[in-house]
């Protein structure tokens, strides 16, 4: 879907009013307003792309220059127990895909052919095709490269920051809706495997049902209160990892998925395909 903004030839049209109205009608979020003092549009895009990629490259180089003293795959959480094997994904049903689609917010990427709200309106016709696409990915252990492409928009971290300083922006990646649906189905299958076989760390709060930062704080608070009541000393070590997800070593990730959590065959191949990095376009 495209939208063309028009003004009168003599420039008497009120641009601010027109753009404000257009932003209300247009299904996409307005792009961040970057000062023209930075550089021409193409140059700004290249600068943002370099900033975001160079940050990760520098972090990886610093990690490589300080290799760990122990083998990263050992010890496993249950070194004496072989984890249950997870070879194949259970195919998705049309009702499951319909539920996932219904729960999706009415947002979309520029790479989506139609707005999400319109896709929901046509769900009865399109759900069978979407379900087929999802199941082809699950059964083949493949993820089409076009589904991995995303549009990256720089977002100012805080409104009070200098808009002309590129380091004050964070990259926001937006994938197409079909990609998100497939990922949610895979997440559901993997979570079921981990929880049913008790493979998750009992102290993990992130990405666990009925757990959150609040439950983590309550656990720590309770521990500290009990320690104080027992006249014991407590030491709390907090780590803030820079670009933690972007600096994950893929070989370590895949090895642990296999040796620690029992993923093999089609399932492991799906994750191997998904972590092959494809450079997404940077939208400005």
C-alpha atoms as one frame of an Amber mdcrd trajectory, in Angstrom:
protein
   0.000   0.000   0.000   1.334   3.430  -0.896   0.230   6.911  -0.038   1.080
  10.033  -2.022   1.093  13.398  -0.312   0.190  16.352  -2.506   0.586  20.087
  -2.035  -0.448  22.955  -4.219   2.075  23.971  -6.923   2.755  27.317  -5.281
   3.573  25.680  -1.990   0.590  27.209  -0.180  -0.504  23.805   1.104  -0.070
  23.358   4.843   2.510  20.578   4.907   2.330  20.009   8.652  -1.445  19.494
   8.491  -1.189  17.224   5.472   1.524  15.059   7.017  -0.303  14.836  10.343
  -3.470  13.696   8.580  -1.523  11.258   6.422   0.145   9.693   9.462  -3.293
   8.994  10.928  -4.506   7.331   7.732  -1.329   5.477   6.831  -1.002   1.968
   8.352   2.724   2.337   8.998   4.389   4.206  11.800   5.966   7.529  10.821
   9.694   7.379  10.242  11.978   9.009  12.824  12.669  12.655  12.192  16.420
  13.009  11.774  17.944  16.428  11.379  18.913  17.365   7.802  22.116  18.776
   9.232  23.472  15.251   9.455  23.910  14.527   5.762  21.930  13.622   2.654
  19.426  10.777   3.084  21.571   8.066   1.459  24.596   9.109   3.501  22.606
   9.059   6.750  21.352   5.568   5.963  24.902   4.332   5.356  26.059   6.006
   8.569  23.354   4.305  10.622  24.099   0.929   9.009  27.795   1.295   9.782
  27.096   2.379  13.357  24.860  -0.591  14.131  27.115  -3.204  12.483  30.422
  -1.750  13.729  29.195  -1.892  17.319  28.642  -5.654  17.063  31.891  -6.215
  15.175  33.892  -4.399  17.849  32.211  -6.369  20.622  32.933  -9.651  18.864
  36.589  -8.689  18.382  36.916  -7.857  22.059  35.391 -11.215  22.973  37.692
 -13.049  20.557  40.743 -11.359  22.058  39.774 -12.681  25.499  38.829 -16.335
  24.920  37.239 -18.243  27.816  39.515 -20.396  29.942  37.006 -23.255  29.955
  35.193 -25.067  27.178  31.885 -23.183  26.635  29.788 -26.345  26.145  30.642
 -27.867  29.532  29.318 -28.656  31.981  25.734 -29.144  30.819  22.874 -28.614
  33.289  22.301 -32.370  33.413  25.627 -33.872  32.425  24.659 -37.336  33.669
  21.284 -37.442  31.907  20.742 -37.580  28.147  18.017 -35.063  27.251  14.901
 -36.363  25.458  15.224 -36.158  21.686  13.349 -33.429  19.813  13.464 -34.441
  16.125  10.364 -32.982  14.486   7.872 -30.170  14.956   4.205 -30.964  15.397
   2.366 -29.423  12.411   0.223 -26.381  13.078  -3.546 -26.494  12.676  -5.636
 -23.835  10.989  -7.283 -22.999  14.311  -3.860 -22.435  15.918  -2.767 -20.123
  13.095  -6.074 -18.268  13.292  -5.586 -17.724  17.034  -2.020 -16.468  16.548
  -3.137 -14.099  13.789  -6.029 -12.791  15.893  -3.658 -12.022  18.755  -1.215
 -10.138  16.532  -1.370  -6.344  16.864  -2.415  -4.391  13.801   1.149  -3.526
  12.880   3.110  -4.568   9.826   6.444  -4.286   8.128   6.997  -2.429   4.876
   7.707  -5.843   3.355   4.167  -7.066   4.100   2.041  -7.067   0.926  -1.128
  -6.053   2.784  -1.863  -4.463   6.186  -2.419  -6.814   9.112  -5.944  -5.556
   9.730  -6.879  -6.419   6.147  -5.284  -9.865   6.462  -7.445 -10.468   9.525
 -10.530  -9.432   7.592  -9.662 -12.011   4.916  -8.570 -14.671   7.414 -11.206
 -17.218   6.389  -9.765 -17.272   2.861  -6.048 -16.907   3.640  -5.636 -19.050
   6.782  -5.335 -22.349   4.834  -2.525 -20.925   2.673  -0.716 -19.424   5.675
  -1.010 -22.717   7.572   0.488 -24.537   4.589   3.445 -22.096   4.472   4.045
 -22.540   8.210   3.939 -26.340   8.031   6.244 -26.436   5.007   8.826 -24.561
   7.073   8.348 -26.880  10.067   8.463 -30.174   8.174  11.344 -29.237   5.868
  13.490 -27.554   8.499  13.849 -24.553   6.193  13.145 -20.849   6.518  12.968
 -18.911   3.265  15.590 -16.117   3.059  12.941 -13.537   2.154  11.229 -14.194
   5.496  14.436 -13.287   7.326  14.657  -9.868   5.741  13.581  -7.005   7.950
  13.280  -3.260   7.778  15.424  -1.505  10.361  14.377   1.921  11.560  16.551
   4.008  13.899  14.623   5.099  16.990  15.780   7.879  19.290  16.436   6.333
  22.724  15.062   9.342  24.607  13.247  12.404  23.332  15.630  14.727  25.182
  18.727  13.372  23.397  20.503  15.107  20.539  18.904  14.021  17.263  22.076
  14.805  15.315  24.136  12.227  17.246  23.792   8.806  15.661  24.813   6.909
  18.807  21.620   8.180  20.464  19.555   5.892  18.207  18.647   2.231  18.624
  17.924  -0.083  15.662  14.334  -1.329  15.595  13.895  -4.372  13.358  10.499
  -5.179  11.863   9.911  -8.562  10.205   7.037  -9.555   7.961   3.941 -11.042
   9.603   4.362 -14.558   8.140   7.838 -14.718   9.675   6.448 -13.760  13.081
   3.702 -16.401  12.857   6.213 -19.157  12.046   8.480 -18.052  14.882   5.590
 -18.092  17.359   4.667 -21.647  16.358   8.301 -22.769  16.751   8.529 -21.003
  20.120   5.414 -22.838  21.271   6.838 -26.236  20.220  10.246 -25.590  21.785
   8.720 -24.263  25.019   6.508 -27.357  25.313   9.575 -29.587  24.870  11.618
 -27.702  27.473   8.876 -27.463  30.090   7.474 -30.979  29.736  10.957 -32.464
  30.110  11.991 -30.006  32.852  15.006 -28.754  30.899  14.689 -25.116  31.927
  16.683 -23.722  34.819  14.292 -23.527  37.806  15.664 -20.078  38.650  15.091
 -18.631  35.183  12.533 -15.846  35.034  12.969 -14.612  31.459  10.717 -16.094
  28.753   8.985 -18.438  31.205   5.238 -18.597  31.753   4.115 -17.006  35.032
   7.596 -15.509  35.466   8.791 -11.941  34.962  11.157  -9.323  36.310   8.688
  -8.929  39.184   8.927 -12.584  40.236  12.737 -12.379  39.970  12.792  -9.337
  42.278  10.453 -11.050  44.739  12.723 -14.104  44.819  15.822 -12.003  45.470
  14.027  -9.891  48.074  12.831 -13.000  49.910  16.346 -14.482  49.823  17.905
 -11.287  51.217  15.299 -10.979  53.976  15.867 -14.589  55.074  19.634 -14.124
  54.979  19.393 -10.971  57.087  17.135 -12.699  59.578  19.754 -15.455  59.883
  22.502 -12.843  60.375  24.192 -13.863  57.123  26.040 -11.625  54.690  24.697
 -11.293  51.150  26.434 -10.183  47.981  24.483  -9.261  44.855  26.292  -9.174
  41.507  24.440  -7.449  38.640  25.575  -7.667  35.023  24.462  -5.477  32.140
  25.568  -7.070  28.884  25.911  -4.775  25.883  24.060  -6.062  22.782  23.681
  -9.448  24.489  21.476 -11.049  21.833  23.478  -9.689  18.909  26.750 -11.121
  20.219  25.533 -14.678  20.838  27.948 -17.172  19.294  25.883 -19.240  16.869
  28.088 -22.331  17.061  27.755 -22.402  20.867  24.010 -21.836  20.596  23.504
 -24.728  18.151  25.752 -27.066  20.127  23.844 -26.394  23.316  20.489 -26.833
  21.585  21.703 -30.283  20.555  23.701 -31.528  23.553  21.795 -29.785  26.344
  18.232 -29.793  25.038  18.079 -32.739  22.630  17.230 -30.937  19.390  18.217
 -32.963  16.331  17.147 -33.647  12.774  14.626 -31.286  11.232  14.327 -29.162
  14.380  18.050 -28.500  14.705  18.331 -27.821  10.972  15.565 -25.190  11.253
  17.581 -23.337  13.883  20.751 -23.674  11.804  18.991 -22.024   8.886  17.471
 -19.283  11.016  20.788 -18.108  12.486  22.429 -17.658   9.087  22.597 -13.893
   8.997  21.103 -12.060   6.048  21.683  -8.328   5.859  18.349  -6.506   6.199
  17.639  -3.214   4.434  17.978  -0.111   6.570  14.952   2.148   6.250  15.282
   5.874   6.792
